[in-house]
Short mmCIF file of C-alpha atoms in Angstrom, two decimals:
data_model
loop_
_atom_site.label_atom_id
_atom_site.label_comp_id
_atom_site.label_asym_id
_atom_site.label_seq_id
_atom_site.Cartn_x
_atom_site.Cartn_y
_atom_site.Cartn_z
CA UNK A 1 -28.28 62.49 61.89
CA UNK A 2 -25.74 61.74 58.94
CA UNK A 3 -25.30 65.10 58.43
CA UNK A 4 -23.76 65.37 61.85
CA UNK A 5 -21.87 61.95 61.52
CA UNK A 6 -20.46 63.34 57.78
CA UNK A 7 -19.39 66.77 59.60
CA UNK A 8 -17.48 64.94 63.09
CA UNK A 9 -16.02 62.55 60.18
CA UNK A 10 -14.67 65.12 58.33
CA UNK A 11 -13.80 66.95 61.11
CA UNK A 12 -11.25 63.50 62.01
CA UNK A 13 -10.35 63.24 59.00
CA UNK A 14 -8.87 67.26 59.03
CA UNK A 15 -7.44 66.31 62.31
CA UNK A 16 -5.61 63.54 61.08
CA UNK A 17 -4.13 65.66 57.90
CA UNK A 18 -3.45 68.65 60.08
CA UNK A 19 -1.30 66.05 62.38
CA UNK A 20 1.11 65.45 59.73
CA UNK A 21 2.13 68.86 59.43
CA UNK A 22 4.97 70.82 61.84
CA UNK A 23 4.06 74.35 62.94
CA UNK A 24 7.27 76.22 61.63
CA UNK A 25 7.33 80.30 63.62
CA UNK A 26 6.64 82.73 61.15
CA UNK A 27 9.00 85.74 61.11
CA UNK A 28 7.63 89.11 59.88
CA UNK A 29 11.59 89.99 58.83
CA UNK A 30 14.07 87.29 57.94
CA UNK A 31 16.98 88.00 59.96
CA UNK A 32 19.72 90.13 58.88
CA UNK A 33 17.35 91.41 56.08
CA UNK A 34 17.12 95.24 55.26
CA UNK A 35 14.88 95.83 58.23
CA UNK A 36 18.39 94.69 60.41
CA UNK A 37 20.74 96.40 57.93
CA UNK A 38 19.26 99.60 58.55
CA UNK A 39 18.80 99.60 61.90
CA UNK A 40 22.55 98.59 62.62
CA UNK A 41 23.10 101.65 60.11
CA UNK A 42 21.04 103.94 62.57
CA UNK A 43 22.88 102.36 65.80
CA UNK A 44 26.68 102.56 64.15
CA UNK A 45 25.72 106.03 63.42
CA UNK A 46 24.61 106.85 66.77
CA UNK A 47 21.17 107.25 66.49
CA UNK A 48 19.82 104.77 68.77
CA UNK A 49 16.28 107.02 69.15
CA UNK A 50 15.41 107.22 65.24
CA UNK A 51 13.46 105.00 63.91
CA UNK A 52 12.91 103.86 60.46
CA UNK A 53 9.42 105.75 59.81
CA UNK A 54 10.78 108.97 61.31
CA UNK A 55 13.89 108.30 58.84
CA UNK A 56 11.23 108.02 56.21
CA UNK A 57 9.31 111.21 56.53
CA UNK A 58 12.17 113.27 56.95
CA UNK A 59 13.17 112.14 54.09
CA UNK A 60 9.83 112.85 52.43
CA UNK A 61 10.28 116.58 53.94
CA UNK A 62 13.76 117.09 52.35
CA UNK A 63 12.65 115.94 49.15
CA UNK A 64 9.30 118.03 49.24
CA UNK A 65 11.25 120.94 50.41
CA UNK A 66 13.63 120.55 47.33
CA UNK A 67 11.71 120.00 44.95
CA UNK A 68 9.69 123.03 45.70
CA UNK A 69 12.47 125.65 46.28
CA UNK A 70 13.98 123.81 42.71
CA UNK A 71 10.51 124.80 41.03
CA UNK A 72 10.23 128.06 42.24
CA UNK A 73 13.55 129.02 41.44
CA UNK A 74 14.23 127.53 37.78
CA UNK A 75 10.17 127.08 37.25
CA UNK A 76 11.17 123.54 35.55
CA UNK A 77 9.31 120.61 36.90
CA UNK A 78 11.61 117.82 35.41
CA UNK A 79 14.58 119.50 37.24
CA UNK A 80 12.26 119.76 40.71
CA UNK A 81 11.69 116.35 40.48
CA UNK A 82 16.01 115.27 39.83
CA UNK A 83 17.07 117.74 43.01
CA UNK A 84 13.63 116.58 45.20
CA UNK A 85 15.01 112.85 44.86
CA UNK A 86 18.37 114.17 45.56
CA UNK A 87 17.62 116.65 48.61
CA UNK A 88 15.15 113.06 49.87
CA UNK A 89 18.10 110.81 50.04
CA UNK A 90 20.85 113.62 51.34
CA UNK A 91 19.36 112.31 55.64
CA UNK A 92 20.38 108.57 54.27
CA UNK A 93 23.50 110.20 53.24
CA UNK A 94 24.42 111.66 55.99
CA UNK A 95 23.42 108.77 58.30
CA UNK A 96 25.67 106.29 56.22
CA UNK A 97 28.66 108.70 56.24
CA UNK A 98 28.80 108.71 59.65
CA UNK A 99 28.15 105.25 60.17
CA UNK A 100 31.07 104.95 58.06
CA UNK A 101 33.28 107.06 60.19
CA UNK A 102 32.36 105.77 63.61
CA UNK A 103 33.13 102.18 62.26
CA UNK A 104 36.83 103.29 61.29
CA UNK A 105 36.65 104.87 64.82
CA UNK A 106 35.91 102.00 66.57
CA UNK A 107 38.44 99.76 63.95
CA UNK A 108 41.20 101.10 65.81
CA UNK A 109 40.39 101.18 69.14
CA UNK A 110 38.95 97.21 69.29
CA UNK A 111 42.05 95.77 69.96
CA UNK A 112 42.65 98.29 72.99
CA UNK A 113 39.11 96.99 74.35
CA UNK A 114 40.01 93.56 73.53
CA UNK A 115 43.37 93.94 75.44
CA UNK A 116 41.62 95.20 78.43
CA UNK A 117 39.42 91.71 78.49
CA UNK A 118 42.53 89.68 78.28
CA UNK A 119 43.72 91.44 81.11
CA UNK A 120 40.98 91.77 83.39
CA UNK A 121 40.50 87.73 82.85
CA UNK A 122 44.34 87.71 83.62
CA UNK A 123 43.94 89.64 86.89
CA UNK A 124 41.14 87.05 88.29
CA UNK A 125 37.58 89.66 87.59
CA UNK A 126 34.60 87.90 86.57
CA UNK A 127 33.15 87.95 83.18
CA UNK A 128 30.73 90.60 84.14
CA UNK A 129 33.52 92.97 85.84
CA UNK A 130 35.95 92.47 83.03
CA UNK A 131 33.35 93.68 81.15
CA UNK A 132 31.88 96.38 83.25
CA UNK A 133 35.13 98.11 84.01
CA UNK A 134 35.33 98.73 80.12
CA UNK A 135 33.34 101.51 80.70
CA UNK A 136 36.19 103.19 83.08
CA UNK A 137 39.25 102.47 81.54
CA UNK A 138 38.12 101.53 77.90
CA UNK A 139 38.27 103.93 74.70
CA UNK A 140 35.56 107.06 75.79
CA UNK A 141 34.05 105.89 72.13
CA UNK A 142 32.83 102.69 73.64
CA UNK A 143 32.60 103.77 77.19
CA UNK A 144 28.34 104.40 77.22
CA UNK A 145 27.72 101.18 75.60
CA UNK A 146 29.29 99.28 78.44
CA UNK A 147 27.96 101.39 81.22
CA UNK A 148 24.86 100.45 80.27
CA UNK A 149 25.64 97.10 80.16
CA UNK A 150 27.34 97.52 83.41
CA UNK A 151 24.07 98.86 84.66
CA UNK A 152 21.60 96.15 83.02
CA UNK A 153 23.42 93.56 84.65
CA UNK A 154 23.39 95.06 87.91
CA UNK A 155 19.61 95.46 87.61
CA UNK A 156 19.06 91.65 85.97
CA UNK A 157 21.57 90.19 87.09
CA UNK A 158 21.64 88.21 83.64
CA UNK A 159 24.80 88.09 82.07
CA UNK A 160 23.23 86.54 78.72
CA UNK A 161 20.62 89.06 78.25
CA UNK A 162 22.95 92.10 79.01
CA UNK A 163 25.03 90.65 76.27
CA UNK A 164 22.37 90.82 74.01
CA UNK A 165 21.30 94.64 74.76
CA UNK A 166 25.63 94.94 74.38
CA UNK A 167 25.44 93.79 70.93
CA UNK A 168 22.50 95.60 69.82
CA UNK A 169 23.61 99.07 70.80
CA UNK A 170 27.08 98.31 69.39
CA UNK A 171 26.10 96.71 65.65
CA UNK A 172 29.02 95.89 64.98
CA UNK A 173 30.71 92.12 64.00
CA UNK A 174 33.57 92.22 66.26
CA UNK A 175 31.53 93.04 69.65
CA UNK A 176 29.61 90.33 68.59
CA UNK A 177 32.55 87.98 68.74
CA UNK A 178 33.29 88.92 71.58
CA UNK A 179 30.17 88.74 73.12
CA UNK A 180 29.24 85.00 72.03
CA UNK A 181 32.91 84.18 72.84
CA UNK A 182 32.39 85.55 76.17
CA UNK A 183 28.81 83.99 76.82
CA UNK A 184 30.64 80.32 75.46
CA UNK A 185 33.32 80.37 78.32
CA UNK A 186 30.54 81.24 81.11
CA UNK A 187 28.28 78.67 80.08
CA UNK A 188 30.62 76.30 79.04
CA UNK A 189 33.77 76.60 81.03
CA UNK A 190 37.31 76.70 79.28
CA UNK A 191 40.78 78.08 79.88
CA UNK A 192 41.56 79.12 76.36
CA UNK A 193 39.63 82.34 76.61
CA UNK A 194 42.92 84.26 77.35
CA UNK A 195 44.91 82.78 74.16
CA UNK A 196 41.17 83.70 71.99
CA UNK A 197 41.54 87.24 73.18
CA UNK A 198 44.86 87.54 72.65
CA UNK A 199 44.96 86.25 68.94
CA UNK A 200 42.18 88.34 68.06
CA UNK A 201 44.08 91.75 68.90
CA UNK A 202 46.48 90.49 66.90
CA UNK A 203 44.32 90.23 64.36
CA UNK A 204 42.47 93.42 64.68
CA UNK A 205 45.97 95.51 64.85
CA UNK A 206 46.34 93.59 61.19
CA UNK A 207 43.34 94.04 59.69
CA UNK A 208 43.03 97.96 61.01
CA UNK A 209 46.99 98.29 60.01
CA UNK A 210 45.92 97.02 56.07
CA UNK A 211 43.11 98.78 55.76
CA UNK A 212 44.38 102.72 56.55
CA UNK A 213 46.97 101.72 54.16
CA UNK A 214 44.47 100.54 51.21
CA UNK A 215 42.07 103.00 52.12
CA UNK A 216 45.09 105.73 52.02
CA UNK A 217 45.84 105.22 48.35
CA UNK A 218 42.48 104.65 47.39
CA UNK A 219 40.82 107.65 48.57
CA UNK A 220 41.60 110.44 46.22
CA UNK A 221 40.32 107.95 43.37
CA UNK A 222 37.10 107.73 45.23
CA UNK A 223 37.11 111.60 45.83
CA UNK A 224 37.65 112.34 42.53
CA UNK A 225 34.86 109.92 40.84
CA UNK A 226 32.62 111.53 43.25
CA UNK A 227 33.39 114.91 42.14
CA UNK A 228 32.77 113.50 38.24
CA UNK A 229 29.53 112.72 39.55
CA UNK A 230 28.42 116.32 41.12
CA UNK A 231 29.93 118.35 38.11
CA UNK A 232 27.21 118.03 36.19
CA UNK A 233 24.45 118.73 38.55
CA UNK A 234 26.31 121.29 40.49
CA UNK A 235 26.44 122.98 36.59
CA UNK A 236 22.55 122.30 36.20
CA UNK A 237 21.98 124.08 39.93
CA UNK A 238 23.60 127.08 38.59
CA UNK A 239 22.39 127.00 35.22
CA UNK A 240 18.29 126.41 37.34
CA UNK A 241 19.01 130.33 38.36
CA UNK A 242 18.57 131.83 34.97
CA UNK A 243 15.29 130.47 33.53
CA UNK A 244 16.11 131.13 29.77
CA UNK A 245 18.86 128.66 30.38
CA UNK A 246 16.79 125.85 31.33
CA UNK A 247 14.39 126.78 29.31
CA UNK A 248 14.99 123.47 27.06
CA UNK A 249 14.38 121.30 29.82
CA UNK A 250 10.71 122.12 30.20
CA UNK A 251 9.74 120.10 26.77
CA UNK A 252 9.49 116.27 26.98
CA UNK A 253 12.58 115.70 25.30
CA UNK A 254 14.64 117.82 27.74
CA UNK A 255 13.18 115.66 30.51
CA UNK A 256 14.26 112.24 28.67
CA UNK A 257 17.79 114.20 29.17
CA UNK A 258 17.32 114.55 32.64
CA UNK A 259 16.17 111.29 33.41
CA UNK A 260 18.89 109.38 31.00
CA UNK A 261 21.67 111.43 32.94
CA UNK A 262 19.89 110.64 36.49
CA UNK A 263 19.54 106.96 35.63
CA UNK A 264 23.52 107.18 34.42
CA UNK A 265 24.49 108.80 37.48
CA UNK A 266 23.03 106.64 39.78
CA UNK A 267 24.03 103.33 38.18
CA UNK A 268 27.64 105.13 37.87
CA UNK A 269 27.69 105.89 41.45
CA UNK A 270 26.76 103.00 42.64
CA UNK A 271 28.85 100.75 40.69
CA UNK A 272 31.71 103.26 41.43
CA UNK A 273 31.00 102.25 45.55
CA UNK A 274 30.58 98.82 44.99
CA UNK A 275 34.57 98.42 43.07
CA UNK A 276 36.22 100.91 45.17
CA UNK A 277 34.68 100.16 48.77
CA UNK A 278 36.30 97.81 50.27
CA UNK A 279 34.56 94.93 51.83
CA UNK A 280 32.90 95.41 55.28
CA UNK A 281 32.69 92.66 57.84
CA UNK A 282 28.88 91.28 57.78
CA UNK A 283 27.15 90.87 61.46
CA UNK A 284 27.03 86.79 61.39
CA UNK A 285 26.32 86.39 65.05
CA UNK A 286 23.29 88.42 65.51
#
């Protein structure tokens, strides 16, 4: 009997303790971690359908497939191994790049999509149809992104979710502005959408204008420390084809080489991105 009285005491007592403490939601990602980062990389580049574990073992399969044509052709493991890890990363490469270009893409036509808003709310459309007609008369860039939404609101009929599924596909900061901008005045009410619209072409024109010209004189620095970077190996790929060449890079001290100049390259490279990139507008309102 005061076995069972000590248990349902203690069992009060944990009750009591447990009480004091809030349930906080636990998160398997913190938001706008890598996990987000990448997949905005995937959605900017247009590649809605990939997803990060096929990304991964395709990358496993280019680097395999390097490092074994490397091998069989200069017969030098230590060299395998620096063009595998080079051949693995050339799908992020590729992804990024044009990630990159679709974002300048989309830079310059913004303010055009942003103009058509201001409009449409001009002309008396709803929210919904300002939006919606986007995917007629907007930039043919954009034009999919909004027929879908034009369709997911048709099938809904939720504005605020079909925003959502809007900024996802787009990834980018300034749809997102205008989405929560957008989803403010419907909820909300407010006659200053028109002037918000309007200053923010404006500003888009601005920003867009500055940047082609800073990008402009900046590029054929970045081309050229990006050729300093591939001389070497693109020296090393030719000298892989005659083994007695390479020869020295079989012994352990030829591989310290190879991994001091691999270390040096990528710590040049990356610190050659990092002071000649020029900052990119982080996703805030996710």
């Amino acid at each position: 009997m005061g076995v069972v009285v000590g248990l349902i005491l203690g069992m009060g007592l944990f009750c009591i303790w447990w009480s004091w403490w809030v349930p906080t939601p636990r998160s398997s990602r913190r938001p706008g971690g890598w996990h987000d980062r990448a997949m905005d990389t995937l959605r900017q580049a247009g590649m809605e359908s990939v997803t990060l574990r096929t990304l991964a073992v395709t990358c496993t399969g280019f680097g395999v497939t390097g490092f074994a044509a490397t091998l069989a052709v200069s017969d030098v493991p230590a060299i395998a191994v620096c063009f595998g890890g080079m051949a693995s990363w050339a799908p992020v490469a590729i992804i990024q790049g044009r990630a990159r270009q679709r974002r300048q893409q989309l830079r310059d036509v913004w303010p055009e999509v942003v103009d058509n808003l201001s409009s449409g709310v001009r002309a008396g459309l709803s929210l919904p149809e300002a939006l919606a007609q986007i995917a007629d008369r907007g930039p043919e860039p954009l034009r999919p992104a909004f027929a879908s939404f034009a369709a997911d609101y048709r099938t809904t009929g939720r504005f605020g979710e079909a925003l959502d599924a809007l900024k996802e596909r787009l990834a980018d900061p300034v749809a997102d502005r205008i989405c929560e901008a957008l989803r403010i005045t419907r909820e909300v009410g407010g006659t200053d959408l028109g002037r918000l619209l309007r200053s923010l072409s404006a500003f888009l024109r601005e920003d867009a204008r500055t940047r082609s010209e800073l990008e402009g004189r900046q590029s054929w620095t970045v081309y050229a420390a990006r050729l300093a970077v591939a001389a070497p190996w693109l020296v090393l790929a030719l000298l892989a084809t005659r083994p007695e060449s390479v020869a020295a890079y079989a012994r352990p001290a030829g591989a310290v080489v190879l991994g001091v100049g691999a270390a040096s390259t990528l710590v040049a490279y990356r610190l050659m991105v990092r002071i000649g990139r020029l900052p990119e507008e982080t996703r805030v309102l996710r």
